[in-house]
PDB file of C-alpha atoms in Angstrom:
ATOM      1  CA  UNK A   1     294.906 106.517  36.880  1.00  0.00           C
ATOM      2  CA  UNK A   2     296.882 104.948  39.617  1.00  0.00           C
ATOM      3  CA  UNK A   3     295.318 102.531  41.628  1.00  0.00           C
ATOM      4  CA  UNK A   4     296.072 101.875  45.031  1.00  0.00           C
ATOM      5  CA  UNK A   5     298.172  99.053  46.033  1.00  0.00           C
ATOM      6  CA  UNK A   6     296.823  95.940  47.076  1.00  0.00           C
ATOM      7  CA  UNK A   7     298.640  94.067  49.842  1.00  0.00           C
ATOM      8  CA  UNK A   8     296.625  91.202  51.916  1.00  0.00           C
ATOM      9  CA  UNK A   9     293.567  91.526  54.480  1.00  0.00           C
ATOM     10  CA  UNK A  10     296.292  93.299  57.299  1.00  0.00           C
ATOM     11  CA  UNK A  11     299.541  94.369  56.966  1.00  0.00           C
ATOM     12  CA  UNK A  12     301.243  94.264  60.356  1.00  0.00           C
ATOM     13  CA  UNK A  13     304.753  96.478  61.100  1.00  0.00           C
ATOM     14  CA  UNK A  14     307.164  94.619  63.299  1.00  0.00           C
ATOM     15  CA  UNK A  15     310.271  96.552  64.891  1.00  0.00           C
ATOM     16  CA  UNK A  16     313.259  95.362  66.589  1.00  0.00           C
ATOM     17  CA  UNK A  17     316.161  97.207  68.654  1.00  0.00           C
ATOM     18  CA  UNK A  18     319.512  97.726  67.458  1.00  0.00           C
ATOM     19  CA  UNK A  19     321.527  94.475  68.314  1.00  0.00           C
ATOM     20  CA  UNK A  20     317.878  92.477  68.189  1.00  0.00           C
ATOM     21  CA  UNK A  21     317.728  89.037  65.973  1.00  0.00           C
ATOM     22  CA  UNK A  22     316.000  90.345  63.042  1.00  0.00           C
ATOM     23  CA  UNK A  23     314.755  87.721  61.169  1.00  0.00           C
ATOM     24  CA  UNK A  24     312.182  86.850  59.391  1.00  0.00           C
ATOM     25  CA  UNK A  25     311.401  83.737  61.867  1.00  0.00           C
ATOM     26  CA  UNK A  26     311.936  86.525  64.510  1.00  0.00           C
ATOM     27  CA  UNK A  27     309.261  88.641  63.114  1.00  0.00           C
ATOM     28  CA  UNK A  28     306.650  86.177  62.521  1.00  0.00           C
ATOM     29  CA  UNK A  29     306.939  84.668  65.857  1.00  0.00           C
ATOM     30  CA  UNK A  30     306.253  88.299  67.215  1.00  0.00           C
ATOM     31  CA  UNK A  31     302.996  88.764  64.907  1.00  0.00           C
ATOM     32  CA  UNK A  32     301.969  84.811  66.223  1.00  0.00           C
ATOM     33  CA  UNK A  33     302.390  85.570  70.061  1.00  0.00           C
ATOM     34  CA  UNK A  34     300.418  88.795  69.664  1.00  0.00           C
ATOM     35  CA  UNK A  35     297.856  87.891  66.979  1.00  0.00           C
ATOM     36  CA  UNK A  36     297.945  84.607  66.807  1.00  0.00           C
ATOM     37  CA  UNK A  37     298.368  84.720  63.046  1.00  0.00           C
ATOM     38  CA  UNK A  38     301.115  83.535  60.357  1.00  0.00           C
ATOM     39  CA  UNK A  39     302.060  86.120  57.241  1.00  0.00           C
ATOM     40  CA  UNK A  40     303.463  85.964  54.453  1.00  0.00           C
ATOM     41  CA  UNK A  41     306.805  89.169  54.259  1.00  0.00           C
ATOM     42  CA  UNK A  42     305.247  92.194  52.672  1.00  0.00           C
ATOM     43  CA  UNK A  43     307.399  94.230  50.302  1.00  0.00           C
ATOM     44  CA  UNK A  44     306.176  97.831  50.959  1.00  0.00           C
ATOM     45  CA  UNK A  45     309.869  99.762  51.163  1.00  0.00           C
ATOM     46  CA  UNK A  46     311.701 101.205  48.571  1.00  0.00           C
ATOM     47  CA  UNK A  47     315.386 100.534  49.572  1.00  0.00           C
ATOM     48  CA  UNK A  48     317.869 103.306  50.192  1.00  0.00           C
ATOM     49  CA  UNK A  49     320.763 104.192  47.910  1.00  0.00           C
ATOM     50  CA  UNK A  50     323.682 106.672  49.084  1.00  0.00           C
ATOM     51  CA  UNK A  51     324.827 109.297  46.396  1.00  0.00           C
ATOM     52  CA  UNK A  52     328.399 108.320  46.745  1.00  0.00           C
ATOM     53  CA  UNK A  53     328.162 104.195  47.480  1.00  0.00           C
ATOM     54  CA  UNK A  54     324.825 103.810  45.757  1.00  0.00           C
ATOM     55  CA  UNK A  55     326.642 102.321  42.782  1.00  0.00           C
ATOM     56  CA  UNK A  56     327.265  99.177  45.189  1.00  0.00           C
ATOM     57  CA  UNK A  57     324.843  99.025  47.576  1.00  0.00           C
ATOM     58  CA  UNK A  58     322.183  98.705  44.696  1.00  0.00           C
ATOM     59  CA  UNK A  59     323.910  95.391  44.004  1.00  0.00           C
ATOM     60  CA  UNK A  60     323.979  94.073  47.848  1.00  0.00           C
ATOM     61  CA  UNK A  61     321.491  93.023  50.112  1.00  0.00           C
ATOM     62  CA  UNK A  62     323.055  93.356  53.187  1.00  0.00           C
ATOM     63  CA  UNK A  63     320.593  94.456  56.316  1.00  0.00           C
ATOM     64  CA  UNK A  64     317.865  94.049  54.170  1.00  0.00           C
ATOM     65  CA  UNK A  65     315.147  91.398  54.179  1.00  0.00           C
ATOM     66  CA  UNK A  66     313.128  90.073  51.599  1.00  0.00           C
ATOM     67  CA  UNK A  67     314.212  92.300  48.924  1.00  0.00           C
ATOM     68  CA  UNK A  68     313.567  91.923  45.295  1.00  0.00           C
ATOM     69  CA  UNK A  69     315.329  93.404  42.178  1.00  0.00           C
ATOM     70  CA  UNK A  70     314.828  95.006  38.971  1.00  0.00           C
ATOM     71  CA  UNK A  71     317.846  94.345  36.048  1.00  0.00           C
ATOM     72  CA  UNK A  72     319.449  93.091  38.924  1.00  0.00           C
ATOM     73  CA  UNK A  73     319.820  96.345  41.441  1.00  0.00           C
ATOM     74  CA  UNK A  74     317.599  96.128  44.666  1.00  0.00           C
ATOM     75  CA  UNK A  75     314.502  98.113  44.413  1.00  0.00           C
ATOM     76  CA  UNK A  76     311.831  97.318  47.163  1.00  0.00           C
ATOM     77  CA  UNK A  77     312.145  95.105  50.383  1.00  0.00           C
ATOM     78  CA  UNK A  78     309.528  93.810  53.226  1.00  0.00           C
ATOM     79  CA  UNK A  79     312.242  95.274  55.729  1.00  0.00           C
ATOM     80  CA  UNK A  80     315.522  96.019  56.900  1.00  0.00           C
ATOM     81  CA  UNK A  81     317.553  98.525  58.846  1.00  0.00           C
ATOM     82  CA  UNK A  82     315.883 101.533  58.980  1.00  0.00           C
ATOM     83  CA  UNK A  83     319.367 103.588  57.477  1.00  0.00           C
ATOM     84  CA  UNK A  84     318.509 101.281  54.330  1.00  0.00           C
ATOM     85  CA  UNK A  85     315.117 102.355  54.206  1.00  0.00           C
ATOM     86  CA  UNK A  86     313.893 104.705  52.076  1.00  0.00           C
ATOM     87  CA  UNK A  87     310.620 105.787  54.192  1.00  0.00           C
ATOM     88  CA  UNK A  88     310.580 109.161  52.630  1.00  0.00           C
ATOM     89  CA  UNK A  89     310.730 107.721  49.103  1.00  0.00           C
ATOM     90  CA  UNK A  90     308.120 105.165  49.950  1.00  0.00           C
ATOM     91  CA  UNK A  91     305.911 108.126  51.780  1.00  0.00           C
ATOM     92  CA  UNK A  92     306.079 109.872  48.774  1.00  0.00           C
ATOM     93  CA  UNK A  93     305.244 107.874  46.391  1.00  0.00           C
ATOM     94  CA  UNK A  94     302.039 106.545  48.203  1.00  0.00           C
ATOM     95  CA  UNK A  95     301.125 110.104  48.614  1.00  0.00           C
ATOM     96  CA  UNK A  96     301.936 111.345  44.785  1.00  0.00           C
ATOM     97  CA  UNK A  97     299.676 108.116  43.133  1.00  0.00           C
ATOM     98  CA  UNK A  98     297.192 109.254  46.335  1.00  0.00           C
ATOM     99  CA  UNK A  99     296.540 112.551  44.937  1.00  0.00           C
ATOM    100  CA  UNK A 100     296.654 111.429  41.499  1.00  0.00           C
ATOM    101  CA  UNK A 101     293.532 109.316  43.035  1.00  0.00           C
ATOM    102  CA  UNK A 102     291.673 111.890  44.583  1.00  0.00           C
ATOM    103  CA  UNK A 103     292.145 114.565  41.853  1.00  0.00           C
ATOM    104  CA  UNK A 104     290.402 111.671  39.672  1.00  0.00           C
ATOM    105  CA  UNK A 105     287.674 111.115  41.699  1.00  0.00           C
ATOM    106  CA  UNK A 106     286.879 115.000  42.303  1.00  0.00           C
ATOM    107  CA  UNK A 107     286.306 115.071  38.584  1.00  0.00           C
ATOM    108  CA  UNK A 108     284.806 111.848  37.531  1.00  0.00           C
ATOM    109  CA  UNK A 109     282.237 111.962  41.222  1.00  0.00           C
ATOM    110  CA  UNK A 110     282.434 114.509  42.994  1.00  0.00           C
ATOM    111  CA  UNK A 111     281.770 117.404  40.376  1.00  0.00           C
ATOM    112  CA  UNK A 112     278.827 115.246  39.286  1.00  0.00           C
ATOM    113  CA  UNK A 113     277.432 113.438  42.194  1.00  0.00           C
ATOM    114  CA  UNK A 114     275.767 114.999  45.407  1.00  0.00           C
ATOM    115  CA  UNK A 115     277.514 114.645  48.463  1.00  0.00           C
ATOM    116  CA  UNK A 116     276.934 111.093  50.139  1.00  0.00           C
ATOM    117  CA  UNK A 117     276.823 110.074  53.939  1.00  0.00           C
ATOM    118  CA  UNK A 118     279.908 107.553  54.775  1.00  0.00           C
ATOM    119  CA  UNK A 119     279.548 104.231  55.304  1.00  0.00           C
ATOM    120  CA  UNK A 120     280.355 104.610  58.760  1.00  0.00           C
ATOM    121  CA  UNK A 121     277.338 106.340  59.521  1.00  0.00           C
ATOM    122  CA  UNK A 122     275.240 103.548  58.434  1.00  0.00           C
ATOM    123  CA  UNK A 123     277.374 101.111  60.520  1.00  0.00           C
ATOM    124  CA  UNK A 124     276.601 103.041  63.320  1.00  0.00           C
ATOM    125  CA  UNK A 125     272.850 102.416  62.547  1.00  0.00           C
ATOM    126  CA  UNK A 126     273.736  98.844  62.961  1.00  0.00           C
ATOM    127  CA  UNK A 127     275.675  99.252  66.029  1.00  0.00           C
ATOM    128  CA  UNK A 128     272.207 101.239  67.676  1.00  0.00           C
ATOM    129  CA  UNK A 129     269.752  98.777  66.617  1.00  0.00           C
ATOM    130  CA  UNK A 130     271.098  95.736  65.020  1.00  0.00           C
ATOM    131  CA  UNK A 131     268.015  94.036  65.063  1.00  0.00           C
ATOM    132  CA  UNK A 132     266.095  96.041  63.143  1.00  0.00           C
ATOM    133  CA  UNK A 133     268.908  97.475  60.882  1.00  0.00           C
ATOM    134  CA  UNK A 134     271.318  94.227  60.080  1.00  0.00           C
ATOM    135  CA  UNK A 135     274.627  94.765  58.216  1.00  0.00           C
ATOM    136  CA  UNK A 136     273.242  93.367  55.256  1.00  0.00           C
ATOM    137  CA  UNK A 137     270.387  96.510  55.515  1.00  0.00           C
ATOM    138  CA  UNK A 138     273.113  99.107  56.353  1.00  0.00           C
ATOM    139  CA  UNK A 139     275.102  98.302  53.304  1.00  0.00           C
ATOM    140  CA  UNK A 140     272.194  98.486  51.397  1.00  0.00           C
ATOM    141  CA  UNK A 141     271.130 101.699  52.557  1.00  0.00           C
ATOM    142  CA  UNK A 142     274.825 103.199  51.725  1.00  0.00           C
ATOM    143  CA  UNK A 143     275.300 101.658  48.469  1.00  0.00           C
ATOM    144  CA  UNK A 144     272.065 102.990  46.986  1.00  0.00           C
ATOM    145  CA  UNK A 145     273.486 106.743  47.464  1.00  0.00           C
ATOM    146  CA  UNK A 146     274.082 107.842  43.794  1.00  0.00           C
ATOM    147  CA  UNK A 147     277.531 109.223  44.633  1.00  0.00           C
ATOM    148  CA  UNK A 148     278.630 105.636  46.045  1.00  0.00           C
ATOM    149  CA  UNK A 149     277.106 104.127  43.110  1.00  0.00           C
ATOM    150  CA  UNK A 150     279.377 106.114  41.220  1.00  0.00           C
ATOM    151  CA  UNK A 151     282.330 105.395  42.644  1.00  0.00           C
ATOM    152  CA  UNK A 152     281.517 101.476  42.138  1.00  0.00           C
ATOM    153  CA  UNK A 153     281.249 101.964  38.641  1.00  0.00           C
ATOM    154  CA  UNK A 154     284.534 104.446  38.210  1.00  0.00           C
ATOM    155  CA  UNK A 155     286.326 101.412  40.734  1.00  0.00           C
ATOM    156  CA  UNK A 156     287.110 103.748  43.320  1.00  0.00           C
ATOM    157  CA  UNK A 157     286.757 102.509  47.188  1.00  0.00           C
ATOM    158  CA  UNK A 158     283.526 103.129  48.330  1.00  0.00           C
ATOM    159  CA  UNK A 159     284.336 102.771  52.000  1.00  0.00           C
ATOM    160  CA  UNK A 160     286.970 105.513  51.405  1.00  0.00           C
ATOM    161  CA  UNK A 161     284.305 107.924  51.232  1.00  0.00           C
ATOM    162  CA  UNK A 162     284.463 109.792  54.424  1.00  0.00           C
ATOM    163  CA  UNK A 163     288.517 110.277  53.303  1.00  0.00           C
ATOM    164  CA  UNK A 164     287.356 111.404  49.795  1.00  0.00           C
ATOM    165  CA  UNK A 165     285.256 113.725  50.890  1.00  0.00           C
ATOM    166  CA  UNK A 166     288.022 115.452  53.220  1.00  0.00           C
ATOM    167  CA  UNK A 167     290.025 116.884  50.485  1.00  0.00           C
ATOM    168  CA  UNK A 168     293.257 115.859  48.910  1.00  0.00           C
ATOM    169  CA  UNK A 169     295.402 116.204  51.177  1.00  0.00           C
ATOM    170  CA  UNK A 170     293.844 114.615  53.939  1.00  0.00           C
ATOM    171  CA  UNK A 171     292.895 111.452  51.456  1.00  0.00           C
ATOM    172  CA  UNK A 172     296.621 111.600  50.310  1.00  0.00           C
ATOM    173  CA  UNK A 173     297.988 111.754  53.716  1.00  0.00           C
ATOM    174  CA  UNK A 174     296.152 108.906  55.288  1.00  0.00           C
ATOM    175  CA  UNK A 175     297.929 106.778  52.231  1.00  0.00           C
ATOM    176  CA  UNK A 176     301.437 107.806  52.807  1.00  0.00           C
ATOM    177  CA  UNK A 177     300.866 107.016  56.885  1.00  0.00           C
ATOM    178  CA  UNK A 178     299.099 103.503  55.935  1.00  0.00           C
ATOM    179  CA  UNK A 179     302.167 103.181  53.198  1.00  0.00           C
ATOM    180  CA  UNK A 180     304.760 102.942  55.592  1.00  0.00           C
ATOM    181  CA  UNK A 181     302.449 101.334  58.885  1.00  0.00           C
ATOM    182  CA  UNK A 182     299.727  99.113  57.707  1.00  0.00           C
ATOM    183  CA  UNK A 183     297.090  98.164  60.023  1.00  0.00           C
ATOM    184  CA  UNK A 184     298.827  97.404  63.194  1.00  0.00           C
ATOM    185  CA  UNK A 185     302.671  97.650  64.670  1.00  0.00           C
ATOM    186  CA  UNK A 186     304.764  95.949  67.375  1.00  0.00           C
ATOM    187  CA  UNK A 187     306.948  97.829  69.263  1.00  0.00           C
ATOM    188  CA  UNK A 188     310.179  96.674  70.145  1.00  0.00           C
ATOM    189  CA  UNK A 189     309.183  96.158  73.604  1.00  0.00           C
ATOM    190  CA  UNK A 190     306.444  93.854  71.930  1.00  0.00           C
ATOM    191  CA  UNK A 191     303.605  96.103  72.529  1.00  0.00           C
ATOM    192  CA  UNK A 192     301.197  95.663  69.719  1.00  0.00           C
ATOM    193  CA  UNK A 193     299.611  99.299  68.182  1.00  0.00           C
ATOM    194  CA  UNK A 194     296.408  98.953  66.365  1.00  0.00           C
ATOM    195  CA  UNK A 195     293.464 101.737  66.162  1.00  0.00           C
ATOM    196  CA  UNK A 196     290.962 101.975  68.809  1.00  0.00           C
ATOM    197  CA  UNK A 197     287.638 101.444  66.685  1.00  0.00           C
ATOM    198  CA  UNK A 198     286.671 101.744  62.885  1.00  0.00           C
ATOM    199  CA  UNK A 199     286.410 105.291  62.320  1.00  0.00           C
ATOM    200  CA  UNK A 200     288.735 107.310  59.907  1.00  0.00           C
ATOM    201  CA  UNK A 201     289.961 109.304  62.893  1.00  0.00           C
ATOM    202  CA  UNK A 202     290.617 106.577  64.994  1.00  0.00           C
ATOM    203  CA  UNK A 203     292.667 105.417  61.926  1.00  0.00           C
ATOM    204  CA  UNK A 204     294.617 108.720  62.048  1.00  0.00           C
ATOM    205  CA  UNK A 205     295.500 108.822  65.115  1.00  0.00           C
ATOM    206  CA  UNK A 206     296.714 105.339  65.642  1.00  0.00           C
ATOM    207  CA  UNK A 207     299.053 106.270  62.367  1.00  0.00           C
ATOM    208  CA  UNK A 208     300.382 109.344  63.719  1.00  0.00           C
ATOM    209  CA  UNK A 209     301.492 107.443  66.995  1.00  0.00           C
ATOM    210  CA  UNK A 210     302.761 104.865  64.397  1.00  0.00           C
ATOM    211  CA  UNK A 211     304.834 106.819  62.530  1.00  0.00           C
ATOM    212  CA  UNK A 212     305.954 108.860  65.654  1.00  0.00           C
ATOM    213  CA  UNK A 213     307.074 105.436  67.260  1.00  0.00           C
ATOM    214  CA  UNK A 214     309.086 104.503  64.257  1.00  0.00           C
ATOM    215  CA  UNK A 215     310.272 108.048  63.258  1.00  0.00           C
ATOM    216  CA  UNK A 216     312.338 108.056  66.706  1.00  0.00           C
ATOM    217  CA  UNK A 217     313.857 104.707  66.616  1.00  0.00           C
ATOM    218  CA  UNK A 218     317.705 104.412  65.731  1.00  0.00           C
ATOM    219  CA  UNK A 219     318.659 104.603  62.533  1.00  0.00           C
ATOM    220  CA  UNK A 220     320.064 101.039  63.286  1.00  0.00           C
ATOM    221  CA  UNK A 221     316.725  99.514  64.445  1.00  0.00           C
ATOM    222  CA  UNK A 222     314.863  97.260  61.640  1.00  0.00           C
ATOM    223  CA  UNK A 223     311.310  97.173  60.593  1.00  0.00           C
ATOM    224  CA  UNK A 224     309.251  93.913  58.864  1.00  0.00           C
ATOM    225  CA  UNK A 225     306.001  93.741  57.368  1.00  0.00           C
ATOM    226  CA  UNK A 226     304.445  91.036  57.460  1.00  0.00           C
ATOM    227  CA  UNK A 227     300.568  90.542  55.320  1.00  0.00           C
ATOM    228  CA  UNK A 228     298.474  88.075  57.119  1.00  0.00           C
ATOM    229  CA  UNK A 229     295.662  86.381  55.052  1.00  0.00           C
TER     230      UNK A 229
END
């Protein structure tokens, strides 16, 4: 069963304009002025290939930064121009092992297991009366649910629950969004994008505007991702 792939604490999605230095010093001062944070590049994108030039572009890596190889052609890359980009590839592959996932976990837990409250429930607990109900107390209280002990033992994400729960293609759609996003992105103005609060939905909806943003830049623009520790 695929497992998801781990990249560090926060992944954060830097974008420049056409014609913008597009460095990787360029990008991590960006994520420092905003964050106050230094990264490491992030190799999340599958690079692009053309039908008819692919043969030579594979080789080359032009517009591209941080890119590694496999028998010598250029597979993945922490960034690059978006043209050389394969966001649809990367999408789709972080959806397809997503699925694979969730299709795992409705047989293994969910056909076995009673349906569980999400941890976010229990943080909210916290949030009303942190006193009396302490983080440590909260956890405890959601990891005793049979269904979340389950998913310990199988190694699925616990904390995914709410997502699991939502059906396949809501589970595999919040991966393909998070695939090409991560947790936060700066504009190319320099405005930085993260979600409001903790919840799932405030996840989804800071994606959406994510991958809205980067869906209408030029096809000359450049994205970096950068993990910070």
């Amino acid at each position: 069963m695929p497992t998801p792939t781990r990249y560090a604490d926060l992944v954060v999605t830097v974008c420049f304009a056409p014609g913008d230095d597009a460095d990787w010093f360029a990008a991590s001062e960006k994520v420092n002025d905003l964050l106050e944070a230094n990264g490491t590049p992030a190799r999340r994108y599958r690079v692009r290939h053309r039908r008819l030039t692919g043969w030579l572009t594979r080789f080359i890596g032009y517009y591209l930064l941080d890119a590694a190889r496999r028998f010598g052609a250029i597979t993945v890359a922490a960034g690059g121009r978006k043209s050389r980009l394969d966001l649809t590839g990367t999408a789709a592959t972080a959806a397809h092992d997503a699925a694979l996932r969730w299709r795992a976990w409705n047989t293994h837990i969910a056909a076995r297991t009673l349906p569980a409250r999400p941890w976010e429930d229990f943080l909210a607990q916290h949030h009303a009366a942190p006193a009396t109900v302490t983080v440590a107390e909260a956890r405890r209280r959601f990891e005793q649910q049979p269904r979340v002990l389950a998913m310990l033992a199988h190694h699925f994400d616990p904390y995914e629950l709410s997502v699991y729960q939502a059906g396949e293609a809501t589970y595999a759609g919040l991966h393909w969004r998070a695939a090409l996003i991560g947790d936060a992105l700066i504009t190319t103005d320099g405005r930085l994008l993260t979600p409001a609060g903790d919840s799932v939905a405030d996840r989804f909806r800071f994606l959406n505007e994510a991958c809205a943003y980067v869906r209408s830049l030029h096809r000359r623009a450049r994205l970096c991702a950068v993990a910070i520790a």
